[in-house]
Amino acid sequence: MRPKVTIVWLGLMFLLCPVHGQAGKVIPLELIESIFKSKPNSTTPASGTIVTESPNVVKKSYKACGLDKECVPRHLCLDGVVSKHGVGVIDFRLDDAVCTYDQICCDQSRKTTVPVVSPKPPIVHQGCGWRNEIGVGFKITGAYDNEAEFAEFPWMVAIVRSMDVNGEIAFMYVCGGSLIAKNVVLTGAHCVIKIEPNELIVRAGEWDTKSENEILPHVDRRVHEIIRHEQFHKGAGHNDVALLILNEPFEWQENIRPICLPESNINVDNQRCYATGWGKDNFNREGQYQTILKKIDLPIVPHDQCEENLRQTRLGLRYELHESFICAGGEKGKDTCKGDGGSPLVCPLPGTTGRFYQAGIVAWGIECGQENIPGVYANVPHLRSWISEKLSAKGISYEDFTP
């Protein structure tokens, strides 16, 4: 019998010095919260692509919601889903006892296999770093907790680890990451300690982790090689960067595109930037992992100011902030506890509206969302030369992440 495939959640962030948690720690099954959508009909080849069913294909049957009516994805019903602007609308506050927020009760005669809204943004951009500010295919309303639009940040990926749980194949969430080339993901070194490449899978194009109703499917790829920074300090977190080389490249689509990388001389002090992820809403025991991708906007805090702020914490008055770190946040109630370790911090590309480059990688923090206590990120401009060196050695072009 083919083993059942499920996906479970174990979000990681390098929280404190020393490390709060490590990828690969054994967690009792009853403490693992199911979060990513299950794939009972997926096949997992020994290498390469993980084949999944496209959400654009009308299934044989949906949940009934009335006489000759079924709950179908909103973009696959010919009535009630298209605004005068030609964009589908999803309301998170919709209180429907039968259909979920991303479905509509549709007459069977009105079902279709072709989306009734375009799976493309109003303006289609080529190249790295383009944010889809109003989403792709539909726009959400009723958002109450910084939910990102579908495909708003198309470089965002989830890194999961395949494991055996009581004879069942499960995918355990490890960290976030960012797509910088068709076959390369940038993440934190702390995310991939003591993990073999063949255990890891990268999921791109994800948005709602418990739904199959997105207008474009997510795509999974296996990891071929992990390149960690040789001077990563597991205790203090210095040089917290790693590259994942994939077995097969992704193909670009509107929810799967790369982020740009900055040059090493870029200074982003005092800019407002975005962090994204599916992480906890807070880091106490009551914290909940997020189903839908979240975004938070944060100010970049200059190095000396951040160091002084951190010295007022339990790190002490002699703490020295390493040059491989960059800081953001320090605003009450807003922090990367709403993201994950390894996830990107992206800042506006100067002179180009709607385009971004990656300034940081979520690394660690003291508590969460406390005023005047910024979160700490790996400094991507500082680490750019290392990234370039490793990719050059692999013969990987810089074209995908160069603006």
XYZ file of C-alpha atoms in Angstrom:
403
model
C 0.000 0.000 0.000
C 1.324 3.429 -0.890
C 1.944 5.426 2.289
C -0.371 8.311 3.039
C 1.128 11.761 2.451
C 0.411 14.631 4.827
C 2.101 17.908 5.587
C 2.659 19.163 9.128
C 4.060 22.374 10.546
C 7.177 23.025 12.565
C 8.037 26.690 11.927
C 11.514 27.734 12.962
C 13.084 31.080 13.727
C 16.513 31.667 15.233
C 15.042 33.491 18.208
C 17.748 34.100 20.740
C 21.458 33.654 21.266
C 21.959 30.717 21.519
C 19.587 29.050 19.073
C 16.070 28.535 20.401
C 15.407 25.531 18.228
C 16.976 23.498 15.454
C 15.645 21.887 12.330
C 15.409 18.174 12.888
C 14.494 18.230 16.570
C 12.172 15.333 17.409
C 8.711 16.658 18.229
C 5.969 14.443 19.700
C 3.314 13.836 17.080
C 0.547 15.246 19.252
C 2.383 18.595 19.407
C 2.673 18.969 15.633
C -0.062 21.182 14.235
C -1.348 20.279 10.775
C -1.125 23.379 8.612
C -0.075 22.707 5.015
C -2.648 21.184 2.713
C -2.494 17.406 2.461
C -1.634 15.770 -0.835
C -3.209 12.310 -0.687
C -3.367 12.110 -4.499
C 0.151 13.383 -5.143
C 3.019 11.252 -6.311
C 6.524 11.865 -5.092
C 9.201 10.708 -7.541
C 12.620 9.724 -6.243
C 13.971 13.018 -7.562
C 12.857 16.131 -9.370
C 9.330 17.475 -9.468
C 6.616 16.520 -7.025
C 3.568 16.058 -9.186
C 0.377 17.547 -7.785
C -3.122 17.902 -9.114
C -3.809 21.326 -10.626
C -6.492 23.298 -8.746
C -7.784 24.542 -12.117
C -9.133 21.104 -12.977
C -12.760 20.632 -11.972
C -12.978 17.631 -9.693
C -15.604 14.937 -10.136
C -17.640 16.247 -7.258
C -17.663 19.150 -4.841
C -19.558 19.600 -1.630
C -23.280 20.059 -2.280
C -24.779 23.411 -1.207
C -28.308 23.141 -2.575
C -30.338 21.563 -5.315
C -28.009 21.023 -8.284
C -25.465 23.328 -6.647
C -21.916 22.724 -5.432
C -19.201 24.654 -3.605
C -16.580 25.296 -6.286
C -13.514 27.586 -6.420
C -14.750 31.109 -7.116
C -12.763 31.437 -10.329
C -14.458 28.305 -11.742
C -18.046 29.545 -11.547
C -19.558 31.674 -14.301
C -21.658 33.892 -12.046
C -21.051 35.993 -8.974
C -17.276 36.169 -9.139
C -16.313 38.914 -11.583
C -16.406 42.599 -10.692
C -16.874 45.379 -13.219
C -13.087 45.611 -13.314
C -12.752 41.966 -14.286
C -11.157 40.924 -10.996
C -12.490 38.256 -8.697
C -13.078 39.239 -5.068
C -12.645 37.077 -1.989
C -13.999 38.261 1.367
C -12.364 36.681 4.422
C -15.295 37.814 6.589
C -17.835 35.928 4.505
C -19.948 33.901 6.904
C -21.151 30.975 4.811
C -22.221 27.875 6.685
C -21.752 25.698 3.623
C -18.922 26.933 1.383
C -15.499 28.151 2.473
C -14.383 31.750 1.871
C -12.596 30.814 -1.366
C -15.571 28.911 -2.819
C -18.995 29.900 -4.115
C -22.257 27.978 -4.206
C -22.504 27.468 -7.945
C -25.141 25.932 -10.200
C -23.677 22.776 -11.708
C -24.495 24.099 -15.158
C -22.295 27.142 -14.482
C -19.141 25.247 -13.517
C -16.175 25.607 -15.811
C -12.668 24.229 -16.169
C -11.325 27.569 -17.412
C -10.900 30.435 -14.909
C -13.445 33.204 -15.487
C -10.901 35.779 -14.324
C -7.439 36.212 -15.785
C -4.645 34.457 -13.864
C -2.413 37.450 -14.602
C -1.928 40.853 -12.955
C -3.168 43.976 -14.770
C 0.435 44.734 -15.787
C 2.682 41.752 -16.485
C 6.333 42.422 -15.640
C 9.380 40.424 -16.615
C 12.426 40.058 -14.415
C 13.036 39.993 -10.680
C 11.501 41.785 -7.748
C 8.099 42.821 -9.088
C 5.421 42.844 -6.398
C 1.823 42.159 -7.452
C 0.338 44.726 -5.095
C -3.326 43.966 -5.873
C -2.764 40.255 -6.300
C -3.333 37.937 -9.247
C -6.741 36.700 -10.380
C -8.619 38.117 -7.407
C -8.360 40.719 -4.680
C -9.120 39.965 -1.044
C -11.423 42.077 1.112
C -12.101 41.799 4.804
C -8.409 41.236 5.590
C -7.840 41.785 9.308
C -4.315 40.606 10.074
C -1.890 41.707 7.358
C -2.814 38.968 4.882
C -0.865 39.230 1.626
C -2.687 39.175 -1.687
C -2.405 35.990 -3.729
C 0.976 36.104 -5.579
C 1.769 39.523 -4.093
C 5.274 38.318 -3.206
C 5.954 35.647 -5.865
C 9.509 34.963 -4.659
C 8.320 33.652 -1.274
C 8.810 29.893 -0.793
C 8.208 27.332 1.926
C 10.949 24.836 2.752
C 9.626 21.513 4.031
C 11.260 18.293 5.166
C 9.968 14.850 4.293
C 9.815 12.454 7.227
C 8.232 9.201 8.329
C 5.621 9.567 11.070
C 4.249 6.218 12.203
C 4.527 4.765 8.720
C 3.102 7.810 6.962
C 5.060 10.243 4.790
C 4.753 13.732 6.254
C 6.146 17.065 5.132
C 7.397 19.074 8.138
C 7.678 22.816 7.634
C 11.247 23.946 8.279
C 11.643 27.587 7.233
C 10.821 30.243 4.704
C 13.063 31.240 1.829
C 13.230 33.296 -1.343
C 13.611 32.299 -4.957
C 16.601 34.072 -6.541
C 17.006 31.906 -9.655
C 15.026 29.135 -11.316
C 17.001 26.526 -9.406
C 18.285 28.489 -6.363
C 16.654 29.411 -3.041
C 18.157 31.793 -0.473
C 17.491 31.013 3.203
C 19.096 31.010 6.646
C 21.934 28.649 7.521
C 20.275 27.927 10.867
C 17.324 26.451 8.972
C 19.289 23.618 7.409
C 21.617 22.408 10.151
C 21.968 18.612 10.267
C 19.595 18.113 7.335
C 20.469 16.192 4.194
C 19.516 17.727 0.828
C 17.365 14.779 -0.228
C 15.129 15.362 2.809
C 14.105 18.855 1.672
C 11.411 20.097 -0.687
C 10.881 23.699 -1.795
C 7.314 24.832 -2.441
C 6.880 27.946 -4.595
C 3.673 29.796 -5.437
C 1.979 28.917 -2.138
C -0.515 31.280 -0.459
C -3.289 29.586 1.550
C -1.689 26.504 3.041
C -5.001 24.749 3.682
C -6.682 25.391 0.349
C -6.428 23.985 -3.165
C -8.598 26.733 -4.623
C -5.970 29.254 -5.736
C -6.243 30.288 -9.372
C -2.641 29.183 -10.032
C -1.111 26.041 -8.501
C 1.913 25.937 -6.260
C 4.843 23.840 -7.488
C 7.292 21.689 -5.522
C 10.931 20.886 -6.241
C 13.419 18.675 -4.437
C 16.728 19.984 -3.120
C 19.912 18.672 -4.716
C 22.543 20.490 -2.632
C 22.783 22.702 0.462
C 25.544 25.335 0.573
C 25.952 26.839 4.065
C 28.199 29.747 4.904
C 31.480 28.304 6.181
C 31.660 30.932 8.944
C 28.113 30.567 10.192
C 28.232 30.760 13.991
C 25.538 28.495 15.395
C 25.532 30.206 18.775
C 25.672 33.885 17.826
C 24.118 33.558 14.362
C 26.833 35.355 12.408
C 26.756 34.818 8.603
C 23.334 33.173 8.734
C 22.942 32.368 5.043
C 22.538 29.257 2.913
C 21.771 28.431 -0.708
C 19.579 25.525 -1.787
C 20.356 24.186 -5.262
C 17.327 22.412 -6.709
C 17.161 19.189 -8.708
C 15.035 20.850 -11.378
C 14.370 24.507 -12.157
C 11.032 26.214 -11.687
C 9.222 27.655 -14.663
C 8.206 31.263 -14.167
C 4.507 31.955 -13.716
C 2.727 34.866 -12.070
C 2.940 33.378 -8.559
C 6.507 32.068 -9.020
C 9.150 34.690 -9.806
C 12.545 35.691 -8.346
C 13.510 38.516 -6.011
C 16.343 40.855 -6.979
C 19.581 40.930 -4.976
C 21.330 44.193 -4.085
C 24.958 45.036 -4.664
C 27.247 44.935 -1.641
C 27.447 48.735 -1.296
C 23.697 49.301 -0.846
C 22.561 51.121 2.322
C 18.889 50.722 3.267
C 18.864 52.568 6.620
C 15.488 54.066 7.575
C 13.631 52.614 4.572
C 10.328 50.854 5.133
C 10.514 47.265 3.932
C 8.393 44.095 3.973
C 8.852 40.780 5.734
C 6.610 37.850 4.784
C 5.868 34.384 6.120
C 3.451 31.872 7.601
C 4.919 32.110 11.102
C 3.341 32.471 14.520
C 1.359 35.546 15.512
C 3.447 35.568 18.703
C 6.076 33.362 20.284
C 4.370 32.355 23.505
C 2.677 29.003 23.929
C -0.595 30.392 22.611
C 0.991 31.582 19.337
C -0.664 30.246 16.191
C 0.934 29.523 12.837
C -0.744 31.318 9.961
C -2.755 29.660 7.218
C -2.507 32.510 4.710
C 0.772 34.248 3.876
C 1.212 37.387 5.992
C 3.141 40.588 5.366
C 4.418 43.272 7.720
C 6.066 46.570 6.871
C 9.036 47.532 9.021
C 11.614 50.324 9.178
C 15.285 49.486 8.721
C 17.154 50.495 11.897
C 20.744 51.752 11.453
C 23.444 49.435 12.829
C 24.626 51.624 15.726
C 21.095 52.423 16.851
C 20.123 48.761 16.732
C 23.199 47.752 18.725
C 22.331 50.323 21.396
C 18.719 49.137 21.534
C 19.788 45.507 21.893
C 22.183 46.426 24.722
C 19.134 47.460 26.756
C 17.878 43.872 26.618
C 19.194 40.782 28.363
C 22.047 40.724 25.830
C 23.731 43.276 28.072
C 25.660 46.530 27.723
C 28.688 44.909 26.083
C 26.834 43.273 23.233
C 28.356 43.951 19.811
C 26.164 43.580 16.731
C 28.095 41.696 14.050
C 28.529 43.252 10.627
C 26.669 40.337 9.021
C 23.426 41.535 10.643
C 20.880 44.153 9.641
C 17.978 45.265 11.851
C 14.350 46.153 11.210
C 11.326 46.873 13.332
C 11.196 48.106 16.906
C 7.547 49.114 16.531
C 5.119 47.801 19.116
C 3.091 44.832 17.915
C 4.953 44.432 14.605
C 7.792 41.972 14.234
C 8.966 38.944 12.315
C 7.198 36.674 14.753
C 4.662 37.052 11.940
C 7.244 35.575 9.568
C 9.676 32.653 9.751
C 13.376 32.032 9.996
C 14.934 32.116 6.544
C 12.184 34.307 5.079
C 13.028 37.432 3.086
C 13.041 41.071 4.132
C 12.616 43.091 0.931
C 13.036 46.826 0.313
C 11.948 49.113 -2.534
C 14.327 49.291 -5.469
C 15.310 52.978 -5.783
C 13.751 54.756 -8.728
C 11.302 51.969 -9.657
C 7.796 51.833 -8.209
C 6.600 48.356 -7.247
C 9.980 46.644 -7.544
C 12.005 45.243 -4.637
C 15.318 43.684 -3.718
C 16.166 41.511 -0.733
C 17.941 43.274 2.109
C 17.681 40.654 4.839
C 16.953 37.073 5.881
C 14.924 36.521 9.069
C 17.446 35.405 11.696
C 16.700 36.127 15.362
C 15.129 38.496 17.847
C 14.576 39.254 21.520
C 10.935 38.539 22.322
C 8.520 39.789 19.683
C 6.906 43.060 18.729
C 8.414 45.047 21.596
C 8.877 48.776 21.169
C 12.491 49.826 20.486
C 13.678 46.214 20.186
C 14.292 45.554 16.471
C 14.377 42.122 14.906
C 17.715 40.946 13.538
C 18.255 39.696 9.983
C 21.163 38.354 7.985
C 22.592 41.282 6.012
C 22.180 40.355 2.341
C 24.280 43.256 0.913
C 27.134 42.252 3.236
C 26.757 38.604 2.207
C 26.312 39.307 -1.503
C 29.940 38.575 -2.389
C 29.653 35.137 -0.746
C 26.422 34.428 -2.638
C 28.019 35.485 -5.933
C 31.122 33.406 -5.308
C 29.133 30.230 -4.613
C 26.848 30.677 -7.624
C 29.781 31.430 -9.930
C 31.432 28.197 -8.829
C 28.262 26.364 -9.907
C 28.081 28.169 -13.232
C 24.777 29.785 -12.256
C 24.048 33.098 -13.964
C 23.178 36.280 -12.039
C 20.585 37.173 -14.676
C 17.521 36.004 -12.731
C 18.200 38.252 -9.703
C 19.747 41.267 -11.474
C 17.344 44.223 -11.992
